[in-house]
XYZ file of N, CA, C and O in Angstrom:
320
model
N 5.906 -20.051 -4.116
C 5.253 -18.821 -3.724
C 4.863 -18.058 -4.979
O 5.460 -18.245 -6.043
N 3.870 -17.211 -4.863
C 3.425 -16.402 -5.996
C 4.116 -15.047 -5.933
O 4.172 -14.418 -4.881
N 4.638 -14.603 -7.080
C 5.363 -13.339 -7.167
C 4.714 -12.447 -8.207
O 4.419 -12.893 -9.322
N 4.488 -11.179 -7.835
C 4.043 -10.145 -8.770
C 5.050 -9.011 -8.716
O 5.413 -8.548 -7.619
N 5.501 -8.559 -9.888
C 6.333 -7.359 -9.995
C 5.533 -6.367 -10.829
O 5.221 -6.636 -11.996
N 5.201 -5.231 -10.203
C 4.299 -4.267 -10.820
C 4.935 -2.882 -10.801
O 5.547 -2.482 -9.806
N 4.765 -2.143 -11.917
C 5.155 -0.731 -11.979
C 3.863 0.081 -12.133
O 2.791 -0.499 -12.368
N 3.937 1.403 -12.054
C 2.724 2.197 -12.283
C 2.135 2.003 -13.683
O 0.948 2.224 -13.892
N 2.961 1.555 -14.630
C 2.509 1.420 -16.016
C 2.009 0.031 -16.386
O 1.148 -0.103 -17.241
N 2.606 -1.017 -15.779
C 2.274 -2.368 -16.234
C 2.672 -3.419 -15.203
O 3.423 -3.147 -14.276
N 2.169 -4.626 -15.416
C 2.581 -5.785 -14.626
C 3.748 -6.423 -15.376
O 3.595 -6.857 -16.514
N 4.899 -6.472 -14.743
C 6.120 -6.962 -15.385
C 6.236 -8.478 -15.272
O 6.650 -9.151 -16.207
N 5.864 -9.026 -14.115
C 5.951 -10.468 -13.895
C 4.828 -10.890 -12.967
O 4.529 -10.213 -11.986
N 4.237 -12.033 -13.276
C 3.244 -12.652 -12.395
C 3.377 -14.150 -12.569
O 3.255 -14.666 -13.678
N 3.683 -14.849 -11.470
C 3.819 -16.293 -11.550
C 4.446 -16.885 -10.318
O 4.709 -16.185 -9.338
N 4.683 -18.182 -10.388
C 5.285 -18.898 -9.267
C 6.808 -18.798 -9.332
O 7.387 -18.794 -10.421
N 7.431 -18.701 -8.165
C 8.887 -18.634 -8.073
C 9.338 -19.437 -6.857
O 8.608 -19.550 -5.872
N 10.553 -19.987 -6.942
C 11.129 -20.713 -5.811
C 11.805 -19.757 -4.837
O 11.828 -20.010 -3.632
N 12.388 -18.676 -5.385
C 13.089 -17.701 -4.559
C 13.145 -16.384 -5.312
O 13.088 -16.354 -6.546
N 13.251 -15.295 -4.563
C 13.453 -13.979 -5.170
C 14.464 -13.218 -4.321
O 14.374 -13.208 -3.096
N 15.455 -12.635 -4.974
C 16.479 -11.837 -4.303
C 16.198 -10.376 -4.614
O 15.994 -10.015 -5.782
N 16.190 -9.557 -3.569
C 15.757 -8.166 -3.690
C 16.820 -7.187 -3.184
O 17.544 -7.500 -2.238
N 16.873 -5.981 -3.780
C 17.844 -4.962 -3.352
C 17.265 -4.063 -2.247
O 16.787 -2.960 -2.515
N 17.269 -4.515 -1.029
C 16.760 -3.714 0.088
C 17.595 -2.464 0.308
O 18.774 -2.426 -0.053
N 16.994 -1.451 0.897
C 17.738 -0.204 1.134
C 18.905 -0.410 2.092
O 19.887 0.319 2.032
N 18.821 -1.409 2.960
C 19.921 -1.706 3.888
C 20.744 -2.915 3.460
O 21.555 -3.419 4.236
N 20.525 -3.393 2.243
C 21.281 -4.532 1.738
C 20.385 -5.535 1.046
O 19.170 -5.550 1.230
N 21.010 -6.382 0.272
C 20.303 -7.392 -0.491
C 19.764 -8.488 0.431
O 20.404 -8.864 1.402
N 18.564 -9.004 0.112
C 18.009 -10.109 0.884
C 17.210 -11.029 -0.028
O 16.831 -10.639 -1.129
N 16.980 -12.244 0.449
C 16.282 -13.252 -0.344
C 15.034 -13.717 0.384
O 15.031 -13.869 1.603
N 13.986 -13.954 -0.388
C 12.731 -14.470 0.136
C 12.508 -15.853 -0.462
O 12.611 -16.034 -1.674
N 12.222 -16.828 0.414
C 11.941 -18.204 -0.002
C 10.500 -18.551 0.347
O 9.794 -17.768 0.992
N 10.055 -19.734 -0.052
C 8.714 -20.199 0.299
C 8.509 -20.153 1.812
O 9.432 -20.406 2.584
N 7.306 -19.820 2.235
C 6.900 -19.766 3.643
C 7.703 -18.770 4.468
O 7.904 -18.966 5.663
N 8.143 -17.688 3.852
C 8.885 -16.641 4.549
C 7.959 -15.910 5.519
O 6.761 -15.804 5.289
N 8.519 -15.405 6.583
C 7.740 -14.610 7.540
C 7.230 -13.338 6.857
O 7.875 -12.824 5.945
N 6.085 -12.827 7.292
C 5.557 -11.596 6.697
C 6.538 -10.434 6.884
O 7.188 -10.322 7.921
N 6.624 -9.581 5.856
C 7.466 -8.393 5.969
C 7.070 -7.366 4.934
O 6.447 -7.676 3.927
N 7.438 -6.130 5.225
C 7.335 -5.012 4.283
C 8.688 -4.315 4.322
O 9.231 -4.078 5.399
N 9.246 -4.021 3.136
C 10.564 -3.407 3.084
C 10.647 -2.434 1.921
O 9.998 -2.637 0.887
N 11.449 -1.404 2.087
C 11.725 -0.493 0.977
C 12.865 -1.068 0.145
O 13.716 -1.798 0.653
N 12.855 -0.734 -1.142
C 13.857 -1.243 -2.067
C 14.587 -0.079 -2.721
O 13.989 0.957 -2.994
N 15.879 -0.289 -2.983
C 16.655 0.721 -3.705
C 16.830 0.250 -5.147
O 16.417 -0.855 -5.516
N 17.461 1.093 -5.934
C 17.747 0.721 -7.325
C 18.677 -0.489 -7.334
O 19.680 -0.512 -6.621
N 18.329 -1.498 -8.123
C 19.157 -2.695 -8.189
C 18.428 -3.827 -8.878
O 17.370 -3.636 -9.487
N 18.999 -5.008 -8.760
C 18.485 -6.181 -9.456
C 17.556 -7.011 -8.590
O 17.867 -7.312 -7.433
N 16.423 -7.382 -9.165
C 15.518 -8.366 -8.582
C 15.775 -9.657 -9.357
O 15.580 -9.704 -10.578
N 16.247 -10.689 -8.660
C 16.569 -11.967 -9.304
C 15.495 -12.977 -8.930
O 15.306 -13.287 -7.753
N 14.797 -13.464 -9.947
C 13.710 -14.423 -9.760
C 14.226 -15.813 -10.136
O 14.710 -16.018 -11.249
N 14.135 -16.758 -9.199
C 14.576 -18.141 -9.423
C 13.343 -19.025 -9.596
O 12.545 -19.178 -8.678
N 13.206 -19.579 -10.817
C 12.097 -20.485 -11.115
C 12.712 -21.833 -11.483
O 13.233 -21.993 -12.588
N 12.716 -22.749 -10.533
C 13.275 -24.103 -10.736
C 14.697 -24.068 -11.282
O 15.042 -24.805 -12.197
N 15.524 -23.189 -10.742
C 16.925 -23.106 -11.130
C 17.209 -22.130 -12.254
O 18.343 -21.715 -12.441
N 16.203 -21.738 -13.016
C 16.380 -20.737 -14.078
C 16.203 -19.355 -13.461
O 15.178 -19.080 -12.830
N 17.201 -18.502 -13.626
C 17.163 -17.182 -12.995
C 16.918 -16.095 -14.032
O 17.541 -16.075 -15.088
N 15.995 -15.199 -13.720
C 15.677 -14.048 -14.549
C 15.916 -12.805 -13.705
O 15.511 -12.759 -12.542
N 16.554 -11.802 -14.294
C 16.887 -10.583 -13.566
C 16.121 -9.394 -14.130
O 16.061 -9.203 -15.349
N 15.525 -8.605 -13.225
C 14.866 -7.355 -13.570
C 15.568 -6.253 -12.777
O 15.732 -6.390 -11.565
N 15.966 -5.181 -13.430
C 16.584 -4.056 -12.735
C 15.488 -3.038 -12.442
O 14.815 -2.552 -13.358
N 15.317 -2.727 -11.152
C 14.271 -1.785 -10.747
C 14.899 -0.478 -10.267
O 16.064 -0.432 -9.892
N 14.076 0.558 -10.265
C 14.518 1.878 -9.806
C 13.865 2.203 -8.466
O 13.213 3.229 -8.308
N 14.012 1.281 -7.518
C 13.452 1.485 -6.180
C 12.003 1.055 -6.101
O 11.358 0.746 -7.104
N 11.486 1.007 -4.867
C 10.100 0.635 -4.640
C 9.918 0.030 -3.263
O 10.689 0.309 -2.339
N 8.894 -0.805 -3.132
C 8.613 -1.498 -1.874
C 8.230 -2.941 -2.178
O 7.810 -3.258 -3.289
N 8.378 -3.803 -1.169
C 7.973 -5.201 -1.300
C 7.141 -5.582 -0.082
O 7.414 -5.122 1.028
N 6.130 -6.393 -0.320
C 5.313 -6.959 0.756
C 5.329 -8.475 0.604
O 5.118 -8.985 -0.495
N 5.585 -9.174 1.706
C 5.549 -10.635 1.735
C 4.486 -11.032 2.750
O 4.561 -10.631 3.918
N 3.505 -11.814 2.301
C 2.419 -12.210 3.186
C 1.755 -13.467 2.629
O 1.371 -13.501 1.451
N 1.629 -14.498 3.459
C 0.934 -15.740 3.087
C 1.440 -16.342 1.781
O 0.660 -16.704 0.908
N 2.753 -16.431 1.650
C 3.400 -17.042 0.484
C 3.134 -16.277 -0.811
O 3.174 -16.845 -1.900
N 2.849 -14.982 -0.690
C 2.679 -14.099 -1.838
C 3.647 -12.938 -1.681
O 3.747 -12.340 -0.611
N 4.378 -12.645 -2.756
C 5.347 -11.556 -2.753
C 4.889 -10.526 -3.777
O 4.692 -10.860 -4.951
N 4.720 -9.291 -3.325
C 4.304 -8.202 -4.200
C 5.389 -7.144 -4.219
O 5.705 -6.554 -3.182
N 5.985 -6.944 -5.396
C 7.010 -5.918 -5.574
C 6.370 -4.764 -6.327
O 5.910 -4.934 -7.467
N 6.311 -3.607 -5.673
C 5.807 -2.386 -6.309
C 7.022 -1.544 -6.657
O 7.624 -0.913 -5.787
N 7.403 -1.557 -7.935
C 8.621 -0.884 -8.378
C 8.280 0.465 -8.996
O 7.257 0.607 -9.676
N 9.151 1.434 -8.768
C 8.994 2.748 -9.402
C 9.068 2.606 -10.915
O 8.288 3.218 -11.652
N 10.017 1.808 -11.387
C 10.190 1.542 -12.820
C 11.073 0.313 -12.978
O 11.858 -0.015 -12.093
N 10.937 -0.361 -14.095
C 11.853 -1.449 -14.464
C 12.702 -0.918 -15.603
O 12.195 -0.461 -16.620
N 14.018 -0.950 -15.371
C 14.943 -0.360 -16.339
C 15.411 -1.370 -17.371
O 15.355 -2.540 -17.194
């Protein structure tokens, strides 16, 4: 799936990922390939991007995520 992590200032990440774990306001959740469409609010916490077993962590200060047609868009308030 294609993942974009964007703040008001810059694009933090753009590329393919196998999985992404997100800090939802009601708890942490994971998005995999071919996930059902969704929109969710995010709280401050870690976004963990899994690219072929290599994990990269970005700490965000809240935001929203949209999942649609194997594309994940994270609009973060800030990356800390």
